[in-house]
CSV table of N, CA, C and O in Angstrom, one decimal:
chain,number,residue,atom,x,y,z
A,1,MET,N,0.7,-1.3,0.0
A,1,MET,CA,0.0,0.2,-0.2
A,1,MET,C,0.7,1.2,0.1
A,1,MET,O,1.8,1.5,0.7
A,2,VAL,N,0.5,1.9,-0.7
A,2,VAL,CA,1.1,3.8,-0.9
A,2,VAL,C,0.5,5.1,0.2
A,2,VAL,O,-1.1,5.1,-0.4
A,3,THR,N,1.2,5.3,0.7
A,3,THR,CA,0.6,6.0,1.3
A,3,THR,C,1.7,7.5,1.2
A,3,THR,O,2.8,8.4,1.7
A,4,PRO,N,1.0,8.5,0.6
A,4,PRO,CA,1.9,9.6,0.3
A,4,PRO,C,2.0,9.9,1.5
A,4,PRO,O,1.7,10.7,2.3
A,5,SER,N,2.7,11.7,1.0
A,5,SER,CA,3.3,12.5,2.1
A,5,SER,C,4.4,13.3,1.6
A,5,SER,O,4.5,13.2,0.3
A,6,GLY,N,5.1,14.2,1.7
A,6,GLY,CA,5.4,15.7,1.4
A,6,GLY,C,4.4,16.3,-0.2
A,6,GLY,O,3.9,16.1,0.5
A,7,PRO,N,5.0,16.7,-1.2
A,7,PRO,CA,4.8,17.2,-1.8
A,7,PRO,C,3.6,15.8,-3.1
A,7,PRO,O,2.7,16.7,-2.6
A,8,GLN,N,3.8,14.8,-2.8
A,8,GLN,CA,2.5,13.8,-2.8
A,8,GLN,C,1.2,14.5,-2.3
A,8,GLN,O,0.4,14.8,-2.6
A,9,ARG,N,1.7,14.1,-0.9
A,9,ARG,CA,0.4,14.5,-0.7
A,9,ARG,C,-0.5,15.8,-0.4
A,9,ARG,O,-1.7,16.0,-0.4
A,10,GLU,N,0.3,17.3,-0.1
A,10,GLU,CA,-0.2,18.4,-0.5
A,10,GLU,C,-1.1,18.1,-2.2
A,10,GLU,O,-2.1,19.6,-1.9
A,11,ALA,N,0.1,17.6,-3.3
A,11,ALA,CA,-1.3,17.3,-4.8
A,11,ALA,C,-1.8,16.7,-3.8
A,11,ALA,O,-3.4,17.4,-4.8
A,12,LEU,N,-2.6,15.9,-4.2
A,12,LEU,CA,-3.7,14.6,-3.2
A,12,LEU,C,-4.1,15.9,-2.4
A,12,LEU,O,-5.9,16.0,-2.5
A,13,VAL,N,-4.2,16.5,-1.3
A,13,VAL,CA,-5.0,17.4,-0.9
A,13,VAL,C,-5.4,19.0,-1.9
A,13,VAL,O,-7.0,18.7,-1.8
A,14,GLY,N,-5.1,19.2,-2.1
A,14,GLY,CA,-4.7,20.3,-3.7
A,14,GLY,C,-6.5,19.5,-4.4
A,14,GLY,O,-7.1,19.6,-5.0
A,15,GLU,N,-6.2,18.1,-4.5
A,15,GLU,CA,-7.1,17.3,-5.9
A,15,GLU,C,-8.3,17.6,-4.6
A,15,GLU,O,-9.4,17.5,-6.0
A,16,ALA,N,-8.3,17.2,-3.9
A,16,ALA,CA,-9.9,16.6,-3.4
A,16,ALA,C,-10.5,17.7,-2.6
A,16,ALA,O,-11.7,17.3,-2.8
A,17,ALA,N,-9.4,18.7,-2.6
A,17,ALA,CA,-10.3,20.3,-3.1
A,17,ALA,C,-10.8,20.3,-4.1
A,17,ALA,O,-12.3,20.9,-3.6
A,18,ARG,N,-10.3,20.1,-5.3
A,18,ARG,CA,-11.3,20.3,-6.3
A,18,ARG,C,-12.2,19.4,-6.6
A,18,ARG,O,-13.2,19.9,-7.4
A,19,ARG,N,-11.6,18.6,-6.1
A,19,ARG,CA,-13.1,17.3,-6.8
A,19,ARG,C,-14.2,17.1,-5.7
A,19,ARG,O,-14.8,16.7,-6.1
A,20,TRP,N,-14.1,16.5,-4.6
A,20,TRP,CA,-14.7,16.2,-3.7
A,20,TRP,C,-16.3,17.5,-3.3
A,20,TRP,O,-15.3,18.7,-3.6
A,21,PRO,N,-17.1,17.6,-3.1
A,21,PRO,CA,-17.8,18.4,-3.1
A,21,PRO,C,-17.7,19.3,-1.8
A,21,PRO,O,-17.9,18.4,-0.2
A,22,ALA,N,-18.2,20.3,-1.5
A,22,ALA,CA,-18.4,20.9,-0.2
A,22,ALA,C,-18.1,20.2,1.2
A,22,ALA,O,-17.3,20.1,1.8
A,23,HIS,N,-19.2,19.6,1.2
A,23,HIS,CA,-20.0,18.5,1.9
A,23,HIS,C,-18.6,17.0,2.5
A,23,HIS,O,-19.3,16.9,3.9
A,24,TRP,N,-18.3,17.3,1.4
A,24,TRP,CA,-17.5,15.7,1.8
A,24,TRP,C,-16.2,16.1,1.8
A,24,TRP,O,-14.7,15.7,2.4
A,25,GLN,N,-15.0,17.7,1.7
A,25,GLN,CA,-13.8,17.9,1.6
A,25,GLN,C,-13.1,17.4,2.5
A,25,GLN,O,-12.1,17.6,2.3
A,26,THR,N,-13.9,18.3,4.0
A,26,THR,CA,-13.3,18.2,4.6
A,26,THR,C,-12.7,16.7,5.6
A,26,THR,O,-11.6,16.7,6.0
A,27,ALA,N,-14.1,16.0,5.7
A,27,ALA,CA,-13.7,14.1,6.0
A,27,ALA,C,-12.2,13.7,5.4
A,27,ALA,O,-11.6,13.1,5.4
A,28,VAL,N,-12.5,13.6,3.4
A,28,VAL,CA,-11.4,13.4,2.6
A,28,VAL,C,-9.8,14.0,3.0
A,28,VAL,O,-9.2,13.6,3.0
A,29,ILE,N,-10.1,15.4,3.2
A,29,ILE,CA,-8.8,16.1,3.8
A,29,ILE,C,-8.3,15.1,4.8
A,29,ILE,O,-7.0,15.9,4.6
A,30,ASP,N,-8.9,15.8,5.8
A,30,ASP,CA,-8.9,15.2,6.9
A,30,ASP,C,-7.8,13.9,7.0
A,30,ASP,O,-7.1,13.2,7.8
A,31,ALA,N,-8.3,12.3,6.4
A,31,ALA,CA,-8.2,11.9,6.3
A,31,ALA,C,-6.5,11.6,5.5
A,31,ALA,O,-6.0,10.6,6.1
A,32,ILE,N,-6.5,12.3,4.7
A,32,ILE,CA,-5.0,12.4,4.1
A,32,ILE,C,-4.3,13.3,5.0
A,32,ILE,O,-3.6,12.3,4.9
A,33,ASN,N,-4.5,14.2,5.6
A,33,ASN,CA,-3.5,14.4,6.9
A,33,ASN,C,-3.0,13.4,7.9
A,33,ASN,O,-2.0,14.1,7.8
A,34,GLU,N,-4.1,13.0,8.3
A,34,GLU,CA,-4.4,12.3,9.4
A,34,GLU,C,-3.8,10.8,9.0
A,34,GLU,O,-3.4,9.7,9.6
A,35,ARG,N,-3.3,10.8,7.5
A,35,ARG,CA,-2.8,9.8,6.6
A,35,ARG,C,-3.8,8.9,6.8
A,35,ARG,O,-2.7,7.2,7.6
A,36,ARG,N,-4.9,8.3,7.3
A,36,ARG,CA,-6.2,7.3,6.7
A,36,ARG,C,-5.9,6.9,6.2
A,36,ARG,O,-7.5,6.6,5.4
A,37,THR,N,-5.3,7.7,4.2
A,37,THR,CA,-5.9,7.0,3.2
A,37,THR,C,-4.4,5.8,3.2
A,37,THR,O,-4.0,6.7,3.5
A,38,GLY,N,-4.4,5.9,1.5
A,38,GLY,CA,-3.4,5.0,1.3
A,38,GLY,C,-4.3,4.6,-0.5
A,38,GLY,O,-5.3,4.7,-0.4
A,39,GLY,N,-2.8,4.1,-0.8
A,39,GLY,CA,-3.7,3.5,-2.1
A,39,GLY,C,-2.8,2.1,-2.8
A,39,GLY,O,-1.9,1.6,-2.2
A,40,PHE,N,-3.6,1.0,-3.7
A,40,PHE,CA,-3.0,0.3,-4.3
A,40,PHE,C,-2.8,0.3,-5.6
A,40,PHE,O,-3.8,1.0,-6.4
A,41,PRO,N,-1.8,0.1,-6.5
A,41,PRO,CA,-1.2,0.1,-7.7
A,41,PRO,C,-2.9,-0.2,-8.2
A,41,PRO,O,-3.1,-2.0,-7.5
A,42,VAL,N,-3.4,-0.4,-9.6
A,42,VAL,CA,-4.7,-1.2,-10.1
A,42,VAL,C,-4.2,-1.0,-11.8
A,42,VAL,O,-3.7,0.1,-12.1
A,43,VAL,N,-3.9,-2.8,-11.6
A,43,VAL,CA,-4.0,-2.2,-13.5
A,43,VAL,C,-4.9,-3.5,-13.9
A,43,VAL,O,-5.4,-3.7,-13.0
A,44,ASP,N,-5.0,-3.5,-15.5
A,44,ASP,CA,-5.5,-4.6,-16.1
A,44,ASP,C,-4.7,-5.4,-17.3
A,44,ASP,O,-3.5,-4.6,-18.0
A,45,TYR,N,-4.9,-6.2,-18.0
A,45,TYR,CA,-4.3,-7.2,-18.5
A,45,TYR,C,-4.8,-7.0,-19.5
A,45,TYR,O,-6.1,-8.1,-20.0
A,46,ARG,N,-4.9,-6.7,-21.3
A,46,ARG,CA,-5.9,-7.4,-22.5
A,46,ARG,C,-4.6,-8.7,-22.8
A,46,ARG,O,-3.8,-7.6,-23.2
A,47,PRO,N,-5.8,-9.4,-22.7
A,47,PRO,CA,-4.2,-10.7,-23.9
A,47,PRO,C,-4.0,-10.4,-25.3
A,47,PRO,O,-5.3,-9.9,-25.6
A,48,ASP,N,-3.4,-11.2,-25.0
A,48,ASP,CA,-3.4,-11.5,-27.2
A,48,ASP,C,-3.4,-13.3,-27.3
A,48,ASP,O,-3.8,-13.3,-28.3
A,49,HIS,N,-2.7,-13.6,-26.4
A,49,HIS,CA,-3.7,-15.1,-26.6
A,49,HIS,C,-3.9,-15.9,-25.2
A,49,HIS,O,-4.0,-15.5,-24.2
A,50,LEU,N,-5.2,-16.6,-24.5
A,50,LEU,CA,-5.3,-17.5,-23.8
A,50,LEU,C,-4.8,-18.9,-24.1
A,50,LEU,O,-4.5,-19.2,-21.8
A,51,VAL,N,-3.8,-19.3,-24.3
A,51,VAL,CA,-3.2,-20.6,-24.6
A,51,VAL,C,-2.0,-21.1,-25.3
A,51,VAL,O,-1.6,-20.2,-26.6
A,52,LYS,N,-1.7,-21.6,-24.5
A,52,LYS,CA,0.1,-21.9,-25.4
A,52,LYS,C,0.1,-23.6,-24.5
A,52,LYS,O,0.1,-23.8,-24.4
A,53,ASP,N,0.2,-24.8,-26.1
A,53,ASP,CA,0.7,-25.8,-25.9
A,53,ASP,C,-0.4,-26.5,-25.6
A,53,ASP,O,-1.9,-26.4,-25.8
A,54,ARG,N,-0.5,-26.7,-24.3
A,54,ARG,CA,-1.7,-27.7,-23.3
A,54,ARG,C,-2.3,-26.5,-22.3
A,54,ARG,O,-2.5,-27.1,-21.4
A,55,VAL,N,-1.9,-25.7,-22.0
A,55,VAL,CA,-2.4,-24.4,-20.8
A,55,VAL,C,-2.8,-23.6,-21.4
A,55,VAL,O,-3.1,-23.3,-22.4
A,56,ALA,N,-3.8,-23.5,-20.9
A,56,ALA,CA,-5.2,-23.0,-21.3
A,56,ALA,C,-5.3,-21.4,-19.8
A,56,ALA,O,-5.3,-22.0,-18.5
A,57,LEU,N,-5.7,-20.4,-19.7
A,57,LEU,CA,-5.4,-19.1,-19.0
A,57,LEU,C,-6.9,-19.1,-18.7
A,57,LEU,O,-7.4,-18.7,-20.2
A,58,VAL,N,-7.6,-18.6,-17.2
A,58,VAL,CA,-9.0,-18.6,-17.3
A,58,VAL,C,-8.6,-17.4,-16.5
A,58,VAL,O,-8.0,-17.3,-15.7
A,59,GLY,N,-10.2,-16.4,-16.7
A,59,GLY,CA,-10.3,-15.5,-15.1
A,59,GLY,C,-9.3,-14.2,-15.9
A,59,GLY,O,-8.8,-13.9,-16.1
A,60,ASP,N,-8.8,-13.7,-14.3
A,60,ASP,CA,-7.6,-12.8,-14.6
A,60,ASP,C,-6.5,-13.0,-14.7
A,60,ASP,O,-5.6,-12.0,-15.2
A,61,ALA,N,-5.9,-14.4,-14.6
A,61,ALA,CA,-4.7,-15.1,-14.7
A,61,ALA,C,-5.4,-15.1,-17.1
A,61,ALA,O,-4.0,-14.6,-17.6
A,62,ALA,N,-5.7,-14.8,-17.0
A,62,ALA,CA,-5.9,-14.9,-18.3
A,62,ALA,C,-6.6,-13.4,-18.9
A,62,ALA,O,-6.0,-12.6,-20.4
A,63,HIS,N,-7.2,-11.7,-18.8
A,63,HIS,CA,-7.8,-11.0,-19.1
A,63,HIS,C,-7.9,-10.9,-17.8
A,63,HIS,O,-9.2,-10.5,-17.2
A,64,ALA,N,-7.4,-9.3,-17.3
A,64,ALA,CA,-7.9,-8.9,-15.4
A,64,ALA,C,-8.1,-7.4,-15.8
A,64,ALA,O,-7.1,-7.3,-17.0
A,65,THR,N,-9.1,-6.9,-15.3
A,65,THR,CA,-9.1,-6.1,-15.3
A,65,THR,C,-9.9,-5.6,-13.7
A,65,THR,O,-9.5,-5.7,-12.5
A,66,THR,N,-10.4,-4.3,-14.0
A,66,THR,CA,-9.9,-3.1,-12.5
A,66,THR,C,-11.3,-3.7,-11.7
A,66,THR,O,-11.9,-3.9,-12.2
A,67,PRO,N,-11.3,-2.9,-10.6
A,67,PRO,CA,-12.4,-3.9,-9.8
A,67,PRO,C,-14.2,-2.7,-10.5
A,67,PRO,O,-15.1,-3.0,-9.8
A,68,ILE,N,-13.6,-2.0,-11.1
A,68,ILE,CA,-14.9,-0.7,-11.7
A,68,ILE,C,-16.1,-1.3,-11.9
A,68,ILE,O,-17.0,-1.4,-12.1
A,69,SER,N,-15.3,-2.7,-13.2
A,69,SER,CA,-16.4,-3.5,-14.2
A,69,SER,C,-17.2,-4.3,-13.3
A,69,SER,O,-18.6,-4.6,-13.4
A,70,GLY,N,-16.2,-4.7,-12.0
A,70,GLY,CA,-16.8,-5.7,-10.5
A,70,GLY,C,-17.4,-7.3,-11.7
A,70,GLY,O,-18.5,-8.0,-11.7
A,71,ARG,N,-16.7,-7.5,-12.7
A,71,ARG,CA,-17.2,-8.9,-13.8
A,71,ARG,C,-16.1,-10.0,-13.6
A,71,ARG,O,-16.5,-10.7,-14.6
A,72,GLY,N,-15.7,-9.7,-13.0
A,72,GLY,CA,-14.3,-10.4,-12.9
A,72,GLY,C,-14.5,-12.4,-12.4
A,72,GLY,O,-14.2,-13.3,-13.4
A,73,LEU,N,-14.9,-12.0,-11.5
A,73,LEU,CA,-15.7,-13.8,-11.0
A,73,LEU,C,-16.7,-13.6,-11.9
A,73,LEU,O,-16.2,-15.6,-12.4
A,74,ASP,N,-17.5,-13.2,-12.5
A,74,ASP,CA,-18.1,-14.1,-13.1
A,74,ASP,C,-17.7,-13.9,-14.0
A,74,ASP,O,-17.6,-15.3,-14.5
A,75,ILE,N,-16.8,-13.8,-14.8
A,75,ILE,CA,-15.9,-13.8,-16.3
A,75,ILE,C,-15.4,-15.1,-16.0
A,75,ILE,O,-15.4,-15.5,-16.8
A,76,ALA,N,-14.4,-15.5,-15.3
A,76,ALA,CA,-13.3,-16.5,-15.0
A,76,ALA,C,-14.9,-17.7,-14.5
A,76,ALA,O,-14.1,-19.3,-15.1
A,77,PHE,N,-16.0,-17.2,-14.3
A,77,PHE,CA,-17.1,-18.9,-14.5
A,77,PHE,C,-17.0,-18.8,-16.1
A,77,PHE,O,-17.7,-20.4,-16.1
A,78,GLU,N,-17.5,-18.4,-16.4
A,78,GLU,CA,-18.1,-18.2,-18.1
A,78,GLU,C,-16.9,-19.4,-18.7
A,78,GLU,O,-17.1,-19.9,-19.6
A,79,ASP,N,-14.9,-19.0,-18.5
A,79,ASP,CA,-14.4,-19.2,-19.4
A,79,ASP,C,-14.3,-21.0,-18.3
A,79,ASP,O,-14.2,-21.5,-19.5
A,80,ILE,N,-13.9,-21.6,-17.6
A,80,ILE,CA,-14.2,-23.1,-16.6
A,80,ILE,C,-14.9,-23.1,-17.2
A,80,ILE,O,-15.1,-24.5,-17.8
A,81,SER,N,-16.4,-22.5,-17.3
A,81,SER,CA,-18.2,-23.4,-18.4
A,81,SER,C,-17.2,-23.3,-19.3
A,81,SER,O,-17.8,-24.5,-20.6
A,82,VAL,N,-16.7,-23.0,-20.4
A,82,VAL,CA,-16.8,-22.6,-21.9
A,82,VAL,C,-15.5,-23.9,-21.9
A,82,VAL,O,-15.9,-25.0,-22.9
A,83,LEU,N,-14.4,-23.8,-21.1
A,83,LEU,CA,-13.5,-24.9,-21.6
A,83,LEU,C,-13.7,-26.0,-21.1
A,83,LEU,O,-13.9,-26.9,-21.8
A,84,CYS,N,-15.6,-26.7,-19.9
A,84,CYS,CA,-15.3,-27.5,-19.9
A,84,CYS,C,-16.2,-27.6,-21.2
A,84,CYS,O,-16.6,-29.6,-21.3
A,85,ARG,N,-16.9,-28.0,-21.4
A,85,ARG,CA,-18.2,-28.0,-22.0
A,85,ARG,C,-17.2,-28.7,-24.0
A,85,ARG,O,-16.8,-28.9,-24.6
A,86,ILE,N,-16.1,-27.4,-24.0
A,86,ILE,CA,-15.1,-27.8,-25.2
A,86,ILE,C,-14.6,-29.0,-24.8
A,86,ILE,O,-14.4,-30.0,-25.9
A,87,LEU,N,-13.5,-29.1,-23.5
A,87,LEU,CA,-12.8,-30.1,-24.0
A,87,LEU,C,-13.5,-31.4,-23.5
A,87,LEU,O,-13.5,-33.2,-24.7
A,88,SER,N,-15.6,-31.3,-23.3
A,88,SER,CA,-15.7,-32.4,-23.0
A,88,SER,C,-16.2,-32.8,-23.9
A,88,SER,O,-16.5,-34.1,-24.9
A,89,ASP,N,-16.8,-32.0,-25.4
A,89,ASP,CA,-17.1,-32.3,-26.4
A,89,ASP,C,-15.9,-32.9,-27.4
A,89,ASP,O,-16.3,-33.4,-28.6
A,90,ALA,N,-14.8,-32.6,-27.0
A,90,ALA,CA,-14.0,-32.9,-28.1
A,90,ALA,C,-13.0,-34.1,-27.5
A,90,ALA,O,-11.0,-34.9,-27.5
A,91,ALA,N,-12.9,-34.9,-26.0
A,91,ALA,CA,-12.7,-35.8,-25.3
A,91,ALA,C,-11.6,-36.8,-26.5
A,91,ALA,O,-11.0,-37.1,-25.7
A,92,ASP,N,-12.1,-37.2,-27.6
A,92,ASP,CA,-11.8,-38.3,-27.9
A,92,ASP,C,-10.5,-37.5,-29.2
A,92,ASP,O,-9.2,-37.8,-30.4
A,93,ASN,N,-10.4,-36.0,-29.8
A,93,ASN,CA,-9.7,-36.0,-30.4
A,93,ASN,C,-8.3,-35.3,-29.6
A,93,ASN,O,-8.8,-35.5,-28.7
A,94,ASP,N,-7.5,-34.4,-30.0
A,94,ASP,CA,-6.5,-33.6,-29.7
A,94,ASP,C,-6.9,-32.7,-28.9
A,94,ASP,O,-7.8,-31.7,-29.4
A,95,PRO,N,-5.8,-32.1,-28.0
A,95,PRO,CA,-6.7,-31.1,-26.5
A,95,PRO,C,-6.1,-30.1,-27.0
A,95,PRO,O,-6.5,-29.2,-26.8
A,96,ARG,N,-5.0,-29.8,-27.7
A,96,ARG,CA,-4.8,-29.2,-28.8
A,96,ARG,C,-5.3,-27.6,-29.6
A,96,ARG,O,-6.2,-26.7,-29.4
A,97,ILE,N,-6.4,-28.5,-30.3
A,97,ILE,CA,-8.0,-27.8,-31.2
A,97,ILE,C,-8.4,-27.7,-30.2
A,97,ILE,O,-9.0,-26.4,-30.1
A,98,ALA,N,-8.6,-28.2,-29.1
A,98,ALA,CA,-10.0,-28.4,-28.2
A,98,ALA,C,-9.8,-26.7,-27.3
A,98,ALA,O,-10.4,-26.3,-27.2
A,99,LEU,N,-7.6,-26.8,-26.8
A,99,LEU,CA,-7.9,-25.3,-26.6
A,99,LEU,C,-8.1,-24.3,-27.7
A,99,LEU,O,-8.3,-22.8,-26.9
A,100,GLN,N,-7.2,-25.0,-28.7
A,100,GLN,CA,-7.9,-23.4,-29.3
A,100,GLN,C,-9.2,-22.9,-29.9
A,100,GLN,O,-9.6,-21.9,-29.8
A,101,LEU,N,-10.2,-24.0,-30.0
A,101,LEU,CA,-11.8,-23.5,-30.3
A,101,LEU,C,-11.9,-22.8,-28.3
A,101,LEU,O,-12.4,-21.5,-28.9
A,102,PHE,N,-11.7,-23.0,-27.7
A,102,PHE,CA,-11.4,-21.9,-26.5
A,102,PHE,C,-10.8,-20.6,-26.9
A,102,PHE,O,-12.1,-20.1,-26.3
A,103,GLU,N,-9.9,-21.5,-27.2
A,103,GLU,CA,-8.9,-19.1,-27.3
A,103,GLU,C,-10.0,-18.2,-28.3
A,103,GLU,O,-10.1,-17.4,-28.6
A,104,ASN,N,-10.5,-18.9,-29.6
A,104,ASN,CA,-11.3,-18.5,-30.3
A,104,ASN,C,-12.1,-18.4,-30.0
A,104,ASN,O,-12.6,-17.1,-30.3
A,105,GLU,N,-13.1,-18.7,-29.1
A,105,GLU,CA,-14.7,-18.4,-28.4
A,105,GLU,C,-14.0,-17.1,-27.4
A,105,GLU,O,-15.3,-15.9,-27.2
A,106,ARG,N,-13.2,-17.2,-26.7
A,106,ARG,CA,-12.9,-16.4,-25.0
A,106,ARG,C,-12.3,-15.2,-25.5
A,106,ARG,O,-12.5,-14.6,-24.9
A,107,LEU,N,-11.3,-15.3,-25.5
A,107,LEU,CA,-10.4,-14.2,-26.6
A,107,LEU,C,-11.6,-13.3,-26.6
A,107,LEU,O,-11.3,-12.0,-26.5
A,108,PRO,N,-12.3,-13.1,-27.6
A,108,PRO,CA,-12.6,-11.7,-28.2
A,108,PRO,C,-13.6,-11.0,-26.7
A,108,PRO,O,-13.5,-10.2,-26.5
A,109,VAL,N,-14.2,-12.2,-25.9
A,109,VAL,CA,-15.1,-11.8,-25.4
A,109,VAL,C,-14.1,-11.6,-24.2
A,109,VAL,O,-14.1,-10.0,-23.2
A,110,GLY,N,-12.8,-11.3,-23.7
A,110,GLY,CA,-11.9,-10.9,-22.7
A,110,GLY,C,-11.1,-10.1,-23.0
A,110,GLY,O,-11.4,-9.0,-22.1
A,111,ARG,N,-10.7,-9.4,-24.2
A,111,ARG,CA,-10.3,-8.3,-24.8
A,111,ARG,C,-11.2,-7.1,-24.7
A,111,ARG,O,-11.2,-6.0,-23.9
A,112,GLU,N,-13.2,-7.9,-24.9
A,112,GLU,CA,-13.8,-6.5,-24.9
A,112,GLU,C,-14.3,-6.1,-23.0
A,112,GLU,O,-14.6,-5.0,-23.4
A,113,LEU,N,-14.0,-7.5,-22.5
A,113,LEU,CA,-13.9,-7.1,-21.0
A,113,LEU,C,-13.6,-5.6,-20.7
A,113,LEU,O,-13.9,-5.1,-19.8
A,114,VAL,N,-11.7,-6.3,-20.5
A,114,VAL,CA,-11.6,-4.6,-20.8
A,114,VAL,C,-10.7,-4.1,-21.6
A,114,VAL,O,-10.6,-2.8,-20.7
A,115,ASP,N,-11.3,-4.2,-22.5
A,115,ASP,CA,-11.4,-2.7,-23.5
A,115,ASP,C,-13.0,-1.7,-23.1
A,115,ASP,O,-13.1,-0.7,-22.7
A,116,SER,N,-13.7,-2.9,-22.1
A,116,SER,CA,-15.4,-1.5,-21.8
A,116,SER,C,-15.1,-1.4,-20.2
A,116,SER,O,-15.1,-0.4,-19.5
A,117,ASP,N,-14.1,-1.4,-19.6
A,117,ASP,CA,-13.9,-1.5,-17.7
A,117,ASP,C,-12.2,-0.3,-18.6
A,117,ASP,O,-12.7,0.7,-17.6
A,118,ARG,N,-11.7,-0.5,-19.4
A,118,ARG,CA,-10.9,1.2,-19.9
A,118,ARG,C,-12.1,2.2,-19.7
A,118,ARG,O,-11.6,2.7,-19.2
A,119,ARG,N,-12.7,1.7,-21.3
A,119,ARG,CA,-14.1,2.8,-20.9
A,119,ARG,C,-14.7,3.5,-19.8
A,119,ARG,O,-14.6,4.7,-20.1
A,120,LEU,N,-15.9,2.5,-18.8
A,120,LEU,CA,-16.2,3.0,-18.5
A,120,LEU,C,-14.4,3.7,-17.3
A,120,LEU,O,-15.3,5.0,-16.5
A,121,ARG,N,-13.9,3.2,-17.2
A,121,ARG,CA,-13.1,4.2,-15.9
A,121,ARG,C,-12.8,5.1,-16.6
A,121,ARG,O,-12.4,6.2,-15.4
A,122,ARG,N,-12.1,5.8,-17.6
A,122,ARG,CA,-12.1,6.8,-18.4
A,122,ARG,C,-13.7,7.6,-18.2
A,122,ARG,O,-13.3,8.8,-18.5
A,123,LEU,N,-14.5,6.7,-18.3
A,123,LEU,CA,-15.6,7.6,-18.0
A,123,LEU,C,-16.1,9.0,-16.7
A,123,LEU,O,-16.2,10.2,-17.2
A,124,ILE,N,-15.4,7.7,-15.4
A,124,ILE,CA,-15.8,8.5,-14.4
A,124,ILE,C,-14.8,9.7,-14.1
A,124,ILE,O,-14.8,9.9,-13.1
A,125,THR,N,-13.2,8.8,-14.0
A,125,THR,CA,-12.3,9.5,-13.9
A,125,THR,C,-11.9,11.2,-15.0
A,125,THR,O,-10.8,11.5,-14.2
A,126,GLY,N,-12.6,10.9,-16.1
A,126,GLY,CA,-12.4,12.3,-17.1
A,126,GLY,C,-10.7,11.9,-17.3
A,126,GLY,O,-10.5,12.3,-18.1
């Protein structure tokens, strides 16, 4: 966790004064000054592939989004469900073909999830 200090804290106080409504400013600025705030880096990951050889990634390992989308666990369950269906349907075939089918179906879904999360973040944060 990152706790701002010095010039970073001063900049954060100034930003809070500009962005928060008047009735929240005092509480937010007090929290910053009393070091009751902190932050964690939040990143996302937009994949180019989900499969390599006989390994498939699902959920956040495959396409991580920020908490703002609220879809991480939901998409992980969808990935697992699709992977199970495809592997079950292809039980007698080469698993690499089944994994490629999985990637073909789920890669666009994962990429769109990350893209929509980024659009939503830009909308909210300006």
